[in-house]
CSV table of C-alpha atoms and ligand atoms in Angstrom, one decimal:
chain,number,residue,atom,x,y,z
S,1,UNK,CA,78.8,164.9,71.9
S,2,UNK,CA,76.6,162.4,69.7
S,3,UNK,CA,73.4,161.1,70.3
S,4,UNK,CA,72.5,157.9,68.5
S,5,UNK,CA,69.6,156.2,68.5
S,6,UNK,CA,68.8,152.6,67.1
S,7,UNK,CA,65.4,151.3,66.3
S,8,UNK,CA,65.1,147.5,65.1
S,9,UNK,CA,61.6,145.7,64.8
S,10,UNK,CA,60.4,143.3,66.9
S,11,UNK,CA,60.5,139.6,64.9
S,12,UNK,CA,60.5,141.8,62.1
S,13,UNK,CA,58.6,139.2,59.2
S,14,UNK,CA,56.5,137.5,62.1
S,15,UNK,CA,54.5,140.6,63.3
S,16,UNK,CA,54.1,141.5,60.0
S,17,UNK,CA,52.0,138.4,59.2
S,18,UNK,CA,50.4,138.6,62.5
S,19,UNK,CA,48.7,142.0,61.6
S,20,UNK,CA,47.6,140.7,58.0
S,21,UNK,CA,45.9,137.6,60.0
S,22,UNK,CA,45.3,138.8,63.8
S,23,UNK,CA,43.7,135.2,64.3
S,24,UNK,CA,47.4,134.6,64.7
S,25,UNK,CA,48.2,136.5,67.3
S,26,UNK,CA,48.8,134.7,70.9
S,27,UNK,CA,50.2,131.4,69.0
S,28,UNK,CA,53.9,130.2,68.2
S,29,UNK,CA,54.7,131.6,64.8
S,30,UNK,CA,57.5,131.0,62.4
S,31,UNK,CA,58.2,132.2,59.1
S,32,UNK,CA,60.6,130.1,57.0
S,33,UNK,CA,61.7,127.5,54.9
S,34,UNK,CA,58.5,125.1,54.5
S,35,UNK,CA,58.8,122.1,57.3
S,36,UNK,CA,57.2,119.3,55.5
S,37,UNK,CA,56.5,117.2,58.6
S,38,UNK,CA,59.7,117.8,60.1
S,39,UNK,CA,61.4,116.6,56.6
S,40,UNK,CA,61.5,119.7,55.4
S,41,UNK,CA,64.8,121.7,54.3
S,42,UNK,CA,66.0,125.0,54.9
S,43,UNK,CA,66.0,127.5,57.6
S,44,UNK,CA,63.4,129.7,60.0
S,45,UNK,CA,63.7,133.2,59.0
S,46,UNK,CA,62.5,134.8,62.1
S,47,UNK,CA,59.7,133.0,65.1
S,48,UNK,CA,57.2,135.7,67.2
S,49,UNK,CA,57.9,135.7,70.4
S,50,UNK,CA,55.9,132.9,71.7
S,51,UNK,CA,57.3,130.4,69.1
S,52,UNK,CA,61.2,131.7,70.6
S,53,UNK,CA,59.7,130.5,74.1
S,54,UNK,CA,60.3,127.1,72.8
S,55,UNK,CA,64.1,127.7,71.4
S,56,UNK,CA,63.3,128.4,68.0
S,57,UNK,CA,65.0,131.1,66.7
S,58,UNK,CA,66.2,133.0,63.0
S,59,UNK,CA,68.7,130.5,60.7
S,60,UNK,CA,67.3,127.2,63.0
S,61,UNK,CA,66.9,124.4,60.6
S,62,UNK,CA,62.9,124.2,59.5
S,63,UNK,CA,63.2,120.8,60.8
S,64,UNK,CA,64.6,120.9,64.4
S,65,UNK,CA,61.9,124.3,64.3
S,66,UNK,CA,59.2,121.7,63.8
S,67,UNK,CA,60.3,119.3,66.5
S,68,UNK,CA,60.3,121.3,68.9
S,69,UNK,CA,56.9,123.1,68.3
S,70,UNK,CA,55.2,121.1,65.7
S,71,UNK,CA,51.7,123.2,66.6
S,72,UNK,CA,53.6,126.1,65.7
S,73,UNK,CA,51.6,128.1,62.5
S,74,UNK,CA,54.4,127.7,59.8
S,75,UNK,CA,54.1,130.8,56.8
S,76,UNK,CA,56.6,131.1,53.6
S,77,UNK,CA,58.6,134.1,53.3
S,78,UNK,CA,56.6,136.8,51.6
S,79,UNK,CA,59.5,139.5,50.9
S,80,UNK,CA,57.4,141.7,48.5
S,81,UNK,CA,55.4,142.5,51.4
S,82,UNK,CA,57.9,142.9,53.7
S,83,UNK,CA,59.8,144.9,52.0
S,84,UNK,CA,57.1,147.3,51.4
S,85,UNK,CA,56.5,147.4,55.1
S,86,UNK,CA,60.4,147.9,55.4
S,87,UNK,CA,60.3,151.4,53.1
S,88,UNK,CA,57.3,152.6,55.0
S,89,UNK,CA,59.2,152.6,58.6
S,90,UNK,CA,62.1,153.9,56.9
S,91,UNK,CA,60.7,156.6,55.7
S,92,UNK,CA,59.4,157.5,59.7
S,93,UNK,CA,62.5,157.1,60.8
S,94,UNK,CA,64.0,159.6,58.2
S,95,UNK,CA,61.5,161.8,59.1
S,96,UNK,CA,62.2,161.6,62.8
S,97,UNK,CA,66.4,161.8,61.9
S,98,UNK,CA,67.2,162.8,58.6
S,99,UNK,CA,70.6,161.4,59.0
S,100,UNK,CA,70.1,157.8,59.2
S,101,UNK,CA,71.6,154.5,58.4
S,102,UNK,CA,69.9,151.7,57.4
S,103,UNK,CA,71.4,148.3,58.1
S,104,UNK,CA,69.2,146.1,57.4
S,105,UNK,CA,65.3,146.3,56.1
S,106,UNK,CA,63.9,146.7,59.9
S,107,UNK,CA,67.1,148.1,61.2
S,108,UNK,CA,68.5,151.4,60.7
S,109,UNK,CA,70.3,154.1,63.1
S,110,UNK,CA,69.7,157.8,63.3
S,111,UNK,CA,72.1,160.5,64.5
S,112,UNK,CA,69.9,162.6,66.6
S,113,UNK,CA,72.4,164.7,68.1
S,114,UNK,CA,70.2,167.8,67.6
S,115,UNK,CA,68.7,166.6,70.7
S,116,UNK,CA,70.8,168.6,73.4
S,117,UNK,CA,69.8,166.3,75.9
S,118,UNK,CA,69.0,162.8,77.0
S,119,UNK,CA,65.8,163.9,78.0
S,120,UNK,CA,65.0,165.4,74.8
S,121,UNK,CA,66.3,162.3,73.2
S,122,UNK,CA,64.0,160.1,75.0
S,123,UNK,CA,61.0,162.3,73.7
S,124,UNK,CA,61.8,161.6,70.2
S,125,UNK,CA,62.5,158.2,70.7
S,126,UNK,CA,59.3,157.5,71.9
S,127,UNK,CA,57.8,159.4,69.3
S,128,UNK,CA,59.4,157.0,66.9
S,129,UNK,CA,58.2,153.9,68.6
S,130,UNK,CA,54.5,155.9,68.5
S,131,UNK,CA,54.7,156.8,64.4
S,132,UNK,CA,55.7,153.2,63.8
S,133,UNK,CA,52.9,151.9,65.7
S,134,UNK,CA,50.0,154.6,64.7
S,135,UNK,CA,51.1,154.1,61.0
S,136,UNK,CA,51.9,150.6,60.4
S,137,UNK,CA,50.3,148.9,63.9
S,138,UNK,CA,54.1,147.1,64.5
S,139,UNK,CA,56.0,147.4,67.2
S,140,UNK,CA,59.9,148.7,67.3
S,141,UNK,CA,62.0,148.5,70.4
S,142,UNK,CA,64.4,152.0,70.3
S,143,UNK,CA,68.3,151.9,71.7
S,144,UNK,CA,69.7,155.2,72.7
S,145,UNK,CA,73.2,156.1,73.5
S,146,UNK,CA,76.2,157.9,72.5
S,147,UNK,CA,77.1,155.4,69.7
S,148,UNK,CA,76.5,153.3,67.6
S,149,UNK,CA,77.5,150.3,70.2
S,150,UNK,CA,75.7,151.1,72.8
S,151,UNK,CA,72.7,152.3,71.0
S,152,UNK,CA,72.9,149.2,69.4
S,153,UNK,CA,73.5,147.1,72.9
S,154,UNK,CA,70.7,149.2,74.6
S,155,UNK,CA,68.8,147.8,71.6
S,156,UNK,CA,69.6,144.4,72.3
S,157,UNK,CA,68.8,144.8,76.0
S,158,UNK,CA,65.4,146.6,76.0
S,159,UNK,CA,63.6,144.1,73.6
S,160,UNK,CA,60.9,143.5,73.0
S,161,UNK,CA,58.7,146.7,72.7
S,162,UNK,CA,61.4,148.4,74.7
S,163,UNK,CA,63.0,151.6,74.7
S,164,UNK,CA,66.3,152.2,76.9
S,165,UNK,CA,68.4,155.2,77.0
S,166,UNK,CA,72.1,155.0,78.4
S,167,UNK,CA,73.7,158.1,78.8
S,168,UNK,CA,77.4,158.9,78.7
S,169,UNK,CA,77.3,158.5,82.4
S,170,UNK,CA,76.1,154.9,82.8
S,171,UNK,CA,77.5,153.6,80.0
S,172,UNK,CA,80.8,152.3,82.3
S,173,UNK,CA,77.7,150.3,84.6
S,174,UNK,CA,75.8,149.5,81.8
S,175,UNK,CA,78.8,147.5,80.0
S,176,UNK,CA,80.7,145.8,83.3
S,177,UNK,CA,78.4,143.5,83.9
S,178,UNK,CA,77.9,142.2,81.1
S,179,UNK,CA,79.2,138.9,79.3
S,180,UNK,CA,81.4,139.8,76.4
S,181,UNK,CA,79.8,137.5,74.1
S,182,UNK,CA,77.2,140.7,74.0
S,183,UNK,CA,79.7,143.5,73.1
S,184,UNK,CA,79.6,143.4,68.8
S,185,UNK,CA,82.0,141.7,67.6
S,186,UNK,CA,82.4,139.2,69.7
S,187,UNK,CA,81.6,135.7,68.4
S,188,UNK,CA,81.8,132.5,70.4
S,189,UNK,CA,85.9,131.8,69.0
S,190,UNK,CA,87.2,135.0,70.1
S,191,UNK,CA,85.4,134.6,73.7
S,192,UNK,CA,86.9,131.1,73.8
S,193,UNK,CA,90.6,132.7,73.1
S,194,UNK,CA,90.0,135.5,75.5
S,195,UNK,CA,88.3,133.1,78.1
S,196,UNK,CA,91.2,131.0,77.8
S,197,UNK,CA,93.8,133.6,78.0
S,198,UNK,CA,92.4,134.8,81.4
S,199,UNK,CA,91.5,131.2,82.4
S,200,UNK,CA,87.5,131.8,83.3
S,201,UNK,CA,84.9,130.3,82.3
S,202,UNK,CA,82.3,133.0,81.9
S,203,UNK,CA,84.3,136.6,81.3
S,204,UNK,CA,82.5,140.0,81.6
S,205,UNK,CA,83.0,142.9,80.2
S,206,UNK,CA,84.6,144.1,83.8
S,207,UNK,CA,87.2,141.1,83.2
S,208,UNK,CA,87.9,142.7,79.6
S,209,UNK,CA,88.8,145.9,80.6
S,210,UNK,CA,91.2,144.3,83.0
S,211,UNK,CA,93.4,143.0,80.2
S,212,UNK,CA,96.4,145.1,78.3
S,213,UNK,CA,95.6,146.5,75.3
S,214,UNK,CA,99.2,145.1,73.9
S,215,UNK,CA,97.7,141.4,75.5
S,216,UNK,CA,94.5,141.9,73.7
S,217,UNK,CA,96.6,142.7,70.2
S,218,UNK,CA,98.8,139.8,70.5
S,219,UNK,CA,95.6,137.9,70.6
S,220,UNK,CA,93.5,139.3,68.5
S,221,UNK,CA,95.0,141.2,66.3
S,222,UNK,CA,93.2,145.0,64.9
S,223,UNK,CA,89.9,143.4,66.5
S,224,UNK,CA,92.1,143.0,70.0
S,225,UNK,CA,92.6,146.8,70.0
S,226,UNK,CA,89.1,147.6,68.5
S,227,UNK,CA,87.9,145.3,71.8
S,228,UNK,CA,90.2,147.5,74.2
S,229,UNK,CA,88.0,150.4,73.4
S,230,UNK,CA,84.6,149.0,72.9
S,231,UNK,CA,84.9,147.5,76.7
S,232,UNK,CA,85.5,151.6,77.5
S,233,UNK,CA,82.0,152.3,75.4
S,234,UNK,CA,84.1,154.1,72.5
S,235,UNK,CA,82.8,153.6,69.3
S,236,UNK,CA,83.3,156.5,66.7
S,237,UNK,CA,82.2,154.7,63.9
S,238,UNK,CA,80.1,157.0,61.9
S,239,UNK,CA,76.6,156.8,60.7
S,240,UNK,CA,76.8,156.7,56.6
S,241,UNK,CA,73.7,157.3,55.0
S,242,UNK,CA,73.2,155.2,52.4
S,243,UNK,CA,72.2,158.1,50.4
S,244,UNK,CA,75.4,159.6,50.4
S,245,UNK,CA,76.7,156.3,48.0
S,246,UNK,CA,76.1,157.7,44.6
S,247,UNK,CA,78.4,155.3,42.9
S,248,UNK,CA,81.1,152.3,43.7
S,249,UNK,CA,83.9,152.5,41.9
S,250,UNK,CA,87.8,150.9,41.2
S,251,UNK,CA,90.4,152.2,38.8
S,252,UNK,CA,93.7,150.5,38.4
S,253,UNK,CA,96.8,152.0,36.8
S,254,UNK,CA,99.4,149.9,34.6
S,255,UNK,CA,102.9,150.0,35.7
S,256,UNK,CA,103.7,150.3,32.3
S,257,UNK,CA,101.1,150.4,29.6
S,258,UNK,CA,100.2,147.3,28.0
S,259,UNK,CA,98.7,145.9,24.8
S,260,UNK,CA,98.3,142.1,26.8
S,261,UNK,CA,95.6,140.9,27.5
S,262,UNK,CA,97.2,138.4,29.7
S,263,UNK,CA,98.0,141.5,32.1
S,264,UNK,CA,95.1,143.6,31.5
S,265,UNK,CA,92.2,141.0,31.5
S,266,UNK,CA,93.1,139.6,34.7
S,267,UNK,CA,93.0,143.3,36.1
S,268,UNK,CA,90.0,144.3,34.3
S,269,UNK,CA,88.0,140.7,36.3
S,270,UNK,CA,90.3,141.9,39.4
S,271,UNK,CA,88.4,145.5,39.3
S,272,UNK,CA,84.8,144.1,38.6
S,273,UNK,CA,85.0,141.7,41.7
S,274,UNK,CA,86.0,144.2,44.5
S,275,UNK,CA,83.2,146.7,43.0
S,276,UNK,CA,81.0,144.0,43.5
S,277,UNK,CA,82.3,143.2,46.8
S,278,UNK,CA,81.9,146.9,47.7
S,279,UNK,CA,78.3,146.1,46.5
S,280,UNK,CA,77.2,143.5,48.2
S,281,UNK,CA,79.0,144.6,51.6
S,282,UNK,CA,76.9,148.0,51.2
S,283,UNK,CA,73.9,146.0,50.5
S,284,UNK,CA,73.1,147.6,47.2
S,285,UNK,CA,71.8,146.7,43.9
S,286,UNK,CA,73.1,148.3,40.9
S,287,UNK,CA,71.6,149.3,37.2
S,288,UNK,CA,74.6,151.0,35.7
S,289,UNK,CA,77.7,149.5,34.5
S,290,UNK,CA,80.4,152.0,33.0
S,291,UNK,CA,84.0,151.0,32.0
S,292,UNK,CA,86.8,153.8,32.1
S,293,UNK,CA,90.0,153.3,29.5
S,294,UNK,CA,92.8,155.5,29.5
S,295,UNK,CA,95.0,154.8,25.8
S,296,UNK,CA,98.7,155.6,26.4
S,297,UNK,CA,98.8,159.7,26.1
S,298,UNK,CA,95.5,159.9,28.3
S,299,UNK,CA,93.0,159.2,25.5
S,300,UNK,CA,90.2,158.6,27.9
S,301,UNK,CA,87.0,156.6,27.2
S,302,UNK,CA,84.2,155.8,28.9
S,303,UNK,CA,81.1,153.4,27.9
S,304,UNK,CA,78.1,152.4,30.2
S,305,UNK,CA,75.6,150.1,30.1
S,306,UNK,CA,72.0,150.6,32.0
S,307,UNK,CA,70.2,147.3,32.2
S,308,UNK,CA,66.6,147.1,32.6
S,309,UNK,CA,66.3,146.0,36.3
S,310,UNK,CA,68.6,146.3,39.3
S,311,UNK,CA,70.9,143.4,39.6
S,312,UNK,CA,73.0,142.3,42.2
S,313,UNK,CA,74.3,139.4,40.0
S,314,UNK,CA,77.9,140.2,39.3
S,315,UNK,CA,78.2,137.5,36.2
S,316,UNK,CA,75.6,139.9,34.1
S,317,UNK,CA,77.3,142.9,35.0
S,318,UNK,CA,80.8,141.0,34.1
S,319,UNK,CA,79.3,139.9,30.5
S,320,UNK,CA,78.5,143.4,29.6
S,321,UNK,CA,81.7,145.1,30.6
S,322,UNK,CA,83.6,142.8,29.1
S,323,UNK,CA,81.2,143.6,25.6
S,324,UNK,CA,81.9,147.7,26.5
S,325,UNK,CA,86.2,146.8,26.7
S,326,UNK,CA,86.0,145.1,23.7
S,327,UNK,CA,83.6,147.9,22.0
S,328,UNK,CA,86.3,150.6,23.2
S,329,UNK,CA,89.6,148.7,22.3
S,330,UNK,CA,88.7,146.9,19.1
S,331,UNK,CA,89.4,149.0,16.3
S,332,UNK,CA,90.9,151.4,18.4
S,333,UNK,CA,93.5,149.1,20.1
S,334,UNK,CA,96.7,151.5,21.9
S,335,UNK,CA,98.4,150.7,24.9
S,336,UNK,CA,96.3,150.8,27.9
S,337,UNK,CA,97.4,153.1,31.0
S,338,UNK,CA,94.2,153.1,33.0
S,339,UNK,CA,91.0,150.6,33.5
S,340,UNK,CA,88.3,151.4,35.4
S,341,UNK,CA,85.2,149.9,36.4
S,342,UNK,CA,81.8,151.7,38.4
S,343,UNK,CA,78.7,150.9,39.3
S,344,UNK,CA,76.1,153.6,39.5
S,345,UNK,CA,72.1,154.0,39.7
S,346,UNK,CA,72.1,151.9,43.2
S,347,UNK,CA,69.4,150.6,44.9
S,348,UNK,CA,69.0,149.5,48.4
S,349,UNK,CA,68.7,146.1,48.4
S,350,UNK,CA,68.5,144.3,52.1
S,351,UNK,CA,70.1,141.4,53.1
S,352,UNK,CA,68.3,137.9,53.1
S,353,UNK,CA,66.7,137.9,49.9
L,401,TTP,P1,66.2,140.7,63.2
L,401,TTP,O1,66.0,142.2,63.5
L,401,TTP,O2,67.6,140.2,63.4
L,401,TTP,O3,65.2,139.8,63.9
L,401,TTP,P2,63.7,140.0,64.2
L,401,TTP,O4,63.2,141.4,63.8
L,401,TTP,O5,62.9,138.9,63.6
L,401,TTP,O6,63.6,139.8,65.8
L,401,TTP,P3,64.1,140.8,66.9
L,401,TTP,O7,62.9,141.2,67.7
L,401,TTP,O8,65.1,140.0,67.7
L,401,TTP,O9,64.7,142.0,66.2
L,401,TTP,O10,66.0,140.5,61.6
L,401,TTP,C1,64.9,141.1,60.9
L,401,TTP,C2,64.3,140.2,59.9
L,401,TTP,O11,65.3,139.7,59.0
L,401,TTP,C3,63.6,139.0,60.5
L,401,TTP,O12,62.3,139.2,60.9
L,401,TTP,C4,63.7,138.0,59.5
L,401,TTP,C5,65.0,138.3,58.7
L,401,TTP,N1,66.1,137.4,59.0
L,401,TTP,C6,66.3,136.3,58.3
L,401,TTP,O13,65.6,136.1,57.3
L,401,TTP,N2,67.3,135.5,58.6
L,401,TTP,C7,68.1,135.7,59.7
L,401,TTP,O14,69.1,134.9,60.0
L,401,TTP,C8,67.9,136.9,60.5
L,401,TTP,C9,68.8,137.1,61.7
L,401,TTP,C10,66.9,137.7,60.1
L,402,MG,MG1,64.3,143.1,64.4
């Protein structure tokens, strides 16, 4: 039996800047995109709690932000600080569950299974929510459950400055009430289809579980079955520490080795863009780029470049293991069996920068 817990900040960038200026605190605040009078472009990043009372909220246009609370204090997005911020709660967290996953910078999970009961759970919980604010002075709201779901939904629910347990056996009362718009996963087009399918209006997560798991994958597809079970609670998706990712990496074997670069070029671009999608969807940044080739009778080579910063910018990586193919085949040039590409010397690197 698991025990997960999830702690997220509470408008994450916004409390942040009200502890640097405390003259803040108590007003509608919004960090964002500048609003220039209302003209102004972009998006909010996040609002405190008081500015959200109006209906501003995170990806809002700066502009419709402004209209409806132009007395709002407006701030720019100051990531350096943030992010530094960010590390320091991780690094509680880690030392409250040293198996952790971080999702985002003021989101990460923690298996805390070691806790052999709720009640034990609850204790350390708090005690995160207590580090976090004795530390750093911010405040965290703490989901725990047996999953990453519900931790995650009990999350959701207890915010802000929260902290709601639900145990194995309240999980089936937790969910049923619910609207399934709130169970992960489901976005406003697939509660349309499902709302239309049972022909209400509003559908909880009661109404879900009503449906046949061979109805809900006609409709939906994988998701439809992955919804069958998440209106149960199940969710074994496992936590991944980040710190387990040493390295991303594809390898692609010729059918039949090749000297043309008409077939092997095309590969070679094919391999750097799905490590860089791996990248990006593990939210890392990468220093390292090495290139494997495998010559017809399993000559192997391998070449790597380390650049100077991290980058998450796939066309420098691209120019620079295009230079180490031609560095390992010019000269040199048999037919290839094998091209590789990985990425190594990763670095967290958070969404929304
Ligand atoms: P969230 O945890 O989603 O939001 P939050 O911490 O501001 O508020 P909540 O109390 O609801 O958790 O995101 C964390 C930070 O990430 C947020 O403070 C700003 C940034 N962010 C964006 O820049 N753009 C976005 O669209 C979202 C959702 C977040
Ligand atoms: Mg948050």
């Amino acid at each position: 039996m698991r025990i997960i817990f999830l702690v997220d900040m509470d408008c994450f960038f916004a409390q942040i800047e009200e502890k640097a200026n405390p003259r803040f605190k108590g007003h509608p605040l919004v960090v964002g995109a500048e609003p220039n009078h209302g003209k102004g472009r972009g998006v909010v990043s996040t609002a405190n709690y008081e500015a959200r009372k109006y209906g501003i909220h995170s990806a809002l246009p700066i502009s419709e932000a402004y209209r409806l609370c132009p007395q709002a204090i407006f701030l720019p997005v100051n990531m350096r600080l943030y992010e530094k911020v960010s590390e320091k709660i991780m690094d509680i967290i880690r030392g409250v569950a040293p198996l952790t996953e971080q999702v985002s910078l003021d989101e990460a999970y923690g298996d805390i299974s070691f806790c052999k009961t709720y009640q034990e759970a609850r204790v350390l919980a708090q005690k995160v929510k207590d580090e976090i604010f004795a530390k750093e002075g911010l405040i965290a709201t703490v989901g725990v459950g047996p999953n990453k779901m519900i931790a995650k939904m009990a999350c959701t629910k207890a915010k802000p400055n929260g902290l709601l347990l639900v145990e194995p056996k309240g999980v089936e009362s937790f969910l049923n009430p619910l609207n399934i718009k709130e169970i992960p996963g489901i976005g406003p087009k697939t509660a349309l289809r499902l709302q239309n399918f049972v022909k209400k209006s509003a559908m909880s997560v009661e109404d879900l579980k009503k449906m046949e798991k061979q109805d809900l994958i006609d409709l939906l597809g994988i998701l439809g079955g992955e919804l069958y079970q998440r209106a149960r609670g199940i969710d074994e998706t496992p936590i991944v520490s980040e710190r387990e990712i040493k390295s991303i990496s594809k390898e692609h074997t010729f059918e039949k080795d090749t000297t043309d670069p008409e077939v092997f070029l095309p590969i070679f671009e094919g391999l750097i863009a799905s490590v860089f999608a791996e990248l990006k969807s593990q939210n890392f940044s990468a220093k390292t780029v090495t290139i494997i080739v495998r010559f017809k009778g399993f000559e192997t080579h391998t070449k790597a470049k380390t650049l100077e910063t991290f980058s998450q910018d796939i066309e420098v990586f691209k120019k620079e293991a295009m230079l180490l193919l031609l560095r390992s085949i010019v000269g040199n040039f048999k037919p290839l069996r094998l091209l590789g590409v990985r990425l190594s010397h990763l670095e967290y690197a958070p969404k929304f920068l």
